[in-house]
């Protein structure tokens, strides 16, 4: 999906199986695994195949295109700028019976993706008040409107804000992940289209995880010298630098496939 989002999505053209297998091979993915990945993507409704003679090519379905477009918007915008904060919190209280574990998991997954953290069971918090509409959509989609309440306010005098943040988000693990990303890509300077395409794809594939992991807390709530800031600068710098050669190499493969 990273390959399709980075290269196929902008072009809106079908892609031959052999071409996808070749590109995934550059990433050390064996042909059998590449074909299995295509089959899974088709079964999930993200791509659809079309036979042309003895060859097969793949196109994004409308849901697949929508998924990748939304993902691309979030990935490429993530880490670009620091937003000011007025000290206000959004708190969502929503109870799900213990017996409904699947529903609890879906709620947790979607609220976490939206940047919410949970300091105690049934309570979710976010310093981003604009997430209120998204929270409303989530509880509506899951049929939990009757069990949900929300409040906006500043933190009170009981307890301290730092402890609530520490209980809501594991910033230590997130910091370690950012530092691993920095260590991996800081000194990487590929040469030649093939190597650049590989580096660019791996860069995006690793970065795409952070919008899910990082709640994008205001600077006031983060440790000093937050590694996420440096990682964001590194991603956007490398992505811009490597993009022309990676995209050109993809086009070269397309041209070679069509000529063959």
Short mmCIF file of C-alpha atoms in Angstrom, two decimals:
data_model
loop_
_atom_site.label_atom_id
_atom_site.label_comp_id
_atom_site.label_asym_id
_atom_site.label_seq_id
_atom_site.Cartn_x
_atom_site.Cartn_y
_atom_site.Cartn_z
CA UNK A 1 0.00 0.00 0.00
CA UNK A 2 2.95 2.33 0.58
CA UNK A 3 4.17 1.68 -2.97
CA UNK A 4 0.71 2.24 -4.44
CA UNK A 5 0.21 5.42 -2.43
CA UNK A 6 3.59 6.90 -3.27
CA UNK A 7 3.74 6.05 -6.99
CA UNK A 8 0.49 4.70 -8.44
CA UNK A 9 -1.93 7.09 -6.71
CA UNK A 10 -0.55 10.31 -8.28
CA UNK A 11 -0.69 8.81 -11.80
CA UNK A 12 -4.13 7.17 -11.73
CA UNK A 13 -3.09 4.47 -14.20
CA UNK A 14 -3.28 0.65 -13.95
CA UNK A 15 -0.10 -1.09 -12.86
CA UNK A 16 1.08 -4.44 -14.23
CA UNK A 17 1.60 -7.31 -11.80
CA UNK A 18 5.14 -7.83 -13.08
CA UNK A 19 5.95 -4.20 -12.37
CA UNK A 20 4.69 -4.33 -8.80
CA UNK A 21 6.59 -7.58 -8.25
CA UNK A 22 9.76 -5.90 -9.57
CA UNK A 23 9.39 -2.84 -7.34
CA UNK A 24 8.62 -4.93 -4.27
CA UNK A 25 11.65 -7.02 -5.15
CA UNK A 26 13.76 -3.88 -4.81
CA UNK A 27 12.48 -3.83 -1.21
CA UNK A 28 13.59 -7.45 -0.69
CA UNK A 29 10.04 -8.81 -0.86
CA UNK A 30 9.92 -12.15 -2.64
CA UNK A 31 7.63 -12.65 -5.63
CA UNK A 32 5.36 -15.08 -3.77
CA UNK A 33 4.88 -12.61 -0.92
CA UNK A 34 4.29 -9.76 -3.37
CA UNK A 35 1.54 -11.70 -5.14
CA UNK A 36 -0.02 -12.64 -1.81
CA UNK A 37 -0.02 -8.98 -0.80
CA UNK A 38 -1.83 -8.10 -4.03
CA UNK A 39 -4.39 -10.83 -3.41
CA UNK A 40 -5.02 -9.58 0.13
CA UNK A 41 -5.40 -6.00 -1.07
CA UNK A 42 -7.92 -7.17 -3.68
CA UNK A 43 -9.83 -9.22 -1.09
CA UNK A 44 -10.05 -6.13 1.13
CA UNK A 45 -11.43 -4.08 -1.76
CA UNK A 46 -8.50 -1.69 -2.24
CA UNK A 47 -7.48 -2.84 -5.74
CA UNK A 48 -9.12 -4.65 -8.64
CA UNK A 49 -7.45 -6.71 -11.37
CA UNK A 50 -7.97 -6.71 -15.13
CA UNK A 51 -6.63 -9.34 -17.52
CA UNK A 52 -5.11 -8.10 -20.77
CA UNK A 53 -4.12 -11.09 -22.88
CA UNK A 54 -1.81 -13.15 -20.70
CA UNK A 55 -0.97 -10.26 -18.41
CA UNK A 56 -2.80 -8.80 -15.41
CA UNK A 57 -2.86 -5.19 -14.32
CA UNK A 58 -4.23 -3.58 -11.17
CA UNK A 59 -6.18 -0.40 -10.50
CA UNK A 60 -7.16 1.29 -7.27
CA UNK A 61 -10.85 1.00 -6.43
CA UNK A 62 -12.71 4.15 -5.28
CA UNK A 63 -12.39 3.03 -1.61
CA UNK A 64 -8.71 2.25 -2.17
CA UNK A 65 -8.10 5.64 -3.76
CA UNK A 66 -9.95 7.37 -0.93
CA UNK A 67 -7.97 5.44 1.69
CA UNK A 68 -4.62 6.27 0.13
CA UNK A 69 -5.53 9.91 -0.55
CA UNK A 70 -6.57 10.46 3.06
CA UNK A 71 -3.47 8.64 4.23
CA UNK A 72 -1.18 10.67 1.98
CA UNK A 73 -2.71 13.94 3.15
CA UNK A 74 -2.11 12.98 6.75
CA UNK A 75 1.38 11.55 6.23
CA UNK A 76 2.75 14.48 4.24
CA UNK A 77 1.19 17.13 6.48
CA UNK A 78 2.30 15.44 9.68
CA UNK A 79 5.18 17.11 11.52
CA UNK A 80 5.23 20.23 9.37
CA UNK A 81 4.23 22.86 11.89
CA UNK A 82 3.70 23.43 15.58
CA UNK A 83 0.21 24.57 16.53
CA UNK A 84 -0.39 27.08 19.35
CA UNK A 85 -2.35 25.85 22.38
CA UNK A 86 -4.65 27.81 24.68
CA UNK A 87 -4.54 25.33 27.56
CA UNK A 88 -7.97 23.87 26.80
CA UNK A 89 -8.68 20.13 26.95
CA UNK A 90 -11.36 18.06 25.28
CA UNK A 91 -12.54 15.20 27.48
CA UNK A 92 -14.69 12.35 26.19
CA UNK A 93 -16.35 9.90 28.57
CA UNK A 94 -17.68 6.77 26.92
CA UNK A 95 -18.40 3.43 28.54
CA UNK A 96 -18.37 0.09 26.73
CA UNK A 97 -19.25 -3.12 28.59
CA UNK A 98 -16.31 -5.41 29.28
CA UNK A 99 -18.10 -8.21 27.46
CA UNK A 100 -18.01 -6.26 24.18
CA UNK A 101 -14.28 -6.58 23.65
CA UNK A 102 -14.38 -6.15 19.89
CA UNK A 103 -16.30 -2.90 20.25
CA UNK A 104 -13.89 -1.68 22.93
CA UNK A 105 -10.96 -2.46 20.62
CA UNK A 106 -12.52 -0.60 17.68
CA UNK A 107 -13.24 2.42 19.89
CA UNK A 108 -9.69 2.44 21.26
CA UNK A 109 -8.16 2.08 17.79
CA UNK A 110 -10.16 4.92 16.27
CA UNK A 111 -9.76 7.32 19.20
CA UNK A 112 -6.04 6.62 19.35
CA UNK A 113 -5.78 7.35 15.61
CA UNK A 114 -7.58 10.63 16.30
CA UNK A 115 -4.92 11.57 18.85
CA UNK A 116 -6.83 10.85 22.06
CA UNK A 117 -5.18 9.32 25.12
CA UNK A 118 -6.84 7.50 28.01
CA UNK A 119 -5.62 8.33 31.55
CA UNK A 120 -8.21 5.99 33.12
CA UNK A 121 -10.69 3.47 31.73
CA UNK A 122 -13.64 5.07 29.95
CA UNK A 123 -12.06 8.54 29.82
CA UNK A 124 -10.33 9.98 26.74
CA UNK A 125 -8.55 13.33 26.51
CA UNK A 126 -7.09 15.52 23.77
CA UNK A 127 -5.56 19.03 23.82
CA UNK A 128 -6.98 19.56 20.31
CA UNK A 129 -10.55 20.86 20.55
CA UNK A 130 -11.00 20.52 16.80
CA UNK A 131 -11.13 16.74 17.35
CA UNK A 132 -14.60 17.04 18.87
CA UNK A 133 -16.39 16.49 15.57
CA UNK A 134 -14.23 13.45 14.82
CA UNK A 135 -14.98 12.05 18.28
CA UNK A 136 -18.69 12.56 17.63
CA UNK A 137 -18.42 10.69 14.33
CA UNK A 138 -16.58 7.81 15.99
CA UNK A 139 -19.13 7.26 18.74
CA UNK A 140 -21.96 7.62 16.20
CA UNK A 141 -20.41 5.08 13.85
CA UNK A 142 -20.01 2.62 16.72
CA UNK A 143 -23.52 3.18 18.06
CA UNK A 144 -22.28 4.63 21.35
CA UNK A 145 -24.00 8.04 21.35
CA UNK A 146 -26.12 7.15 24.39
CA UNK A 147 -23.03 6.14 26.36
CA UNK A 148 -20.90 9.20 25.50
CA UNK A 149 -20.40 12.66 27.03
CA UNK A 150 -17.86 15.38 26.32
CA UNK A 151 -16.48 18.42 28.12
CA UNK A 152 -14.01 21.18 27.33
CA UNK A 153 -12.06 22.93 30.09
CA UNK A 154 -8.65 23.75 31.50
CA UNK A 155 -6.92 21.35 33.88
CA UNK A 156 -8.02 21.79 37.52
CA UNK A 157 -6.08 22.10 40.78
CA UNK A 158 -6.32 18.43 41.81
CA UNK A 159 -3.36 16.36 40.65
CA UNK A 160 -1.03 17.61 37.94
CA UNK A 161 -1.23 17.82 34.18
CA UNK A 162 2.12 16.09 33.61
CA UNK A 163 0.92 12.94 35.36
CA UNK A 164 -2.24 12.87 33.27
CA UNK A 165 -0.20 13.17 30.08
CA UNK A 166 2.14 10.37 31.19
CA UNK A 167 -0.83 8.08 31.91
CA UNK A 168 -2.51 8.91 28.61
CA UNK A 169 0.40 8.53 26.18
CA UNK A 170 3.64 6.54 26.26
CA UNK A 171 5.97 9.34 25.20
CA UNK A 172 9.09 7.40 26.18
CA UNK A 173 8.41 4.65 23.65
CA UNK A 174 7.44 7.25 21.05
CA UNK A 175 10.70 9.13 21.67
CA UNK A 176 12.67 5.91 21.15
CA UNK A 177 10.86 5.26 17.85
CA UNK A 178 11.62 8.78 16.63
CA UNK A 179 15.28 8.40 17.53
CA UNK A 180 15.45 5.07 15.68
CA UNK A 181 13.98 6.82 12.63
CA UNK A 182 16.55 9.61 12.91
CA UNK A 183 19.42 7.14 13.27
CA UNK A 184 18.26 5.12 10.28
CA UNK A 185 17.79 7.92 7.75
CA UNK A 186 20.11 10.77 8.80
CA UNK A 187 23.21 9.36 7.13
CA UNK A 188 21.45 7.64 4.24
CA UNK A 189 22.43 9.12 0.87
CA UNK A 190 21.45 6.70 -1.93
CA UNK A 191 22.71 7.13 -5.47
CA UNK A 192 21.00 5.90 -8.63
CA UNK A 193 17.29 5.63 -9.31
CA UNK A 194 16.87 2.11 -7.95
CA UNK A 195 18.53 2.91 -4.62
CA UNK A 196 16.65 6.20 -4.28
CA UNK A 197 13.29 4.54 -4.95
CA UNK A 198 14.05 2.00 -2.24
CA UNK A 199 15.13 4.68 0.24
CA UNK A 200 12.12 6.88 -0.52
CA UNK A 201 9.67 4.00 -0.14
CA UNK A 202 11.22 2.89 3.16
CA UNK A 203 11.23 6.50 4.39
CA UNK A 204 7.51 6.91 3.74
CA UNK A 205 6.70 3.44 5.04
CA UNK A 206 8.40 4.15 8.36
CA UNK A 207 7.02 7.67 8.66
CA UNK A 208 3.42 6.66 7.97
CA UNK A 209 3.26 4.96 11.39
CA UNK A 210 3.85 8.16 13.35
CA UNK A 211 0.48 9.87 12.73
CA UNK A 212 -1.05 6.85 14.47
CA UNK A 213 1.48 6.74 17.28
CA UNK A 214 1.98 10.46 17.92
CA UNK A 215 -0.94 12.49 19.37
CA UNK A 216 0.83 15.72 18.31
CA UNK A 217 0.73 17.25 21.76
CA UNK A 218 1.49 20.95 22.14
CA UNK A 219 5.10 21.85 22.93
CA UNK A 220 4.07 22.76 26.48
CA UNK A 221 3.20 19.12 27.17
CA UNK A 222 6.29 17.55 25.58
CA UNK A 223 9.77 16.90 26.99
CA UNK A 224 12.48 19.44 26.17
CA UNK A 225 14.28 18.89 22.83
CA UNK A 226 11.51 16.60 21.62
CA UNK A 227 12.95 14.18 19.04
CA UNK A 228 9.71 14.22 17.05
CA UNK A 229 10.53 17.74 15.88
CA UNK A 230 13.91 16.68 14.49
CA UNK A 231 12.41 13.56 12.91
CA UNK A 232 9.74 15.63 11.15
CA UNK A 233 12.31 17.99 9.70
CA UNK A 234 14.37 15.02 8.53
CA UNK A 235 11.42 13.29 6.86
CA UNK A 236 10.27 16.32 4.91
CA UNK A 237 13.80 17.24 3.84
CA UNK A 238 14.63 13.72 2.62
CA UNK A 239 11.25 13.23 0.95
CA UNK A 240 11.66 16.40 -1.11
CA UNK A 241 15.28 15.55 -2.00
CA UNK A 242 14.60 11.97 -3.07
CA UNK A 243 11.24 12.41 -4.75
CA UNK A 244 12.35 13.42 -8.28
CA UNK A 245 14.74 10.47 -8.75
CA UNK A 246 12.37 7.95 -7.15
CA UNK A 247 9.45 9.07 -9.30
CA UNK A 248 11.60 9.06 -12.43
CA UNK A 249 12.75 5.52 -11.75
CA UNK A 250 9.12 4.43 -11.39
CA UNK A 251 8.35 6.06 -14.75
CA UNK A 252 11.34 4.29 -16.29
CA UNK A 253 9.98 0.93 -15.11
CA UNK A 254 6.53 1.80 -16.49
CA UNK A 255 8.07 2.69 -19.86
CA UNK A 256 10.06 -0.53 -19.94
CA UNK A 257 6.98 -2.61 -19.08
CA UNK A 258 4.89 -0.96 -21.78
CA UNK A 259 7.65 -1.38 -24.35
CA UNK A 260 8.00 -5.06 -23.42
#
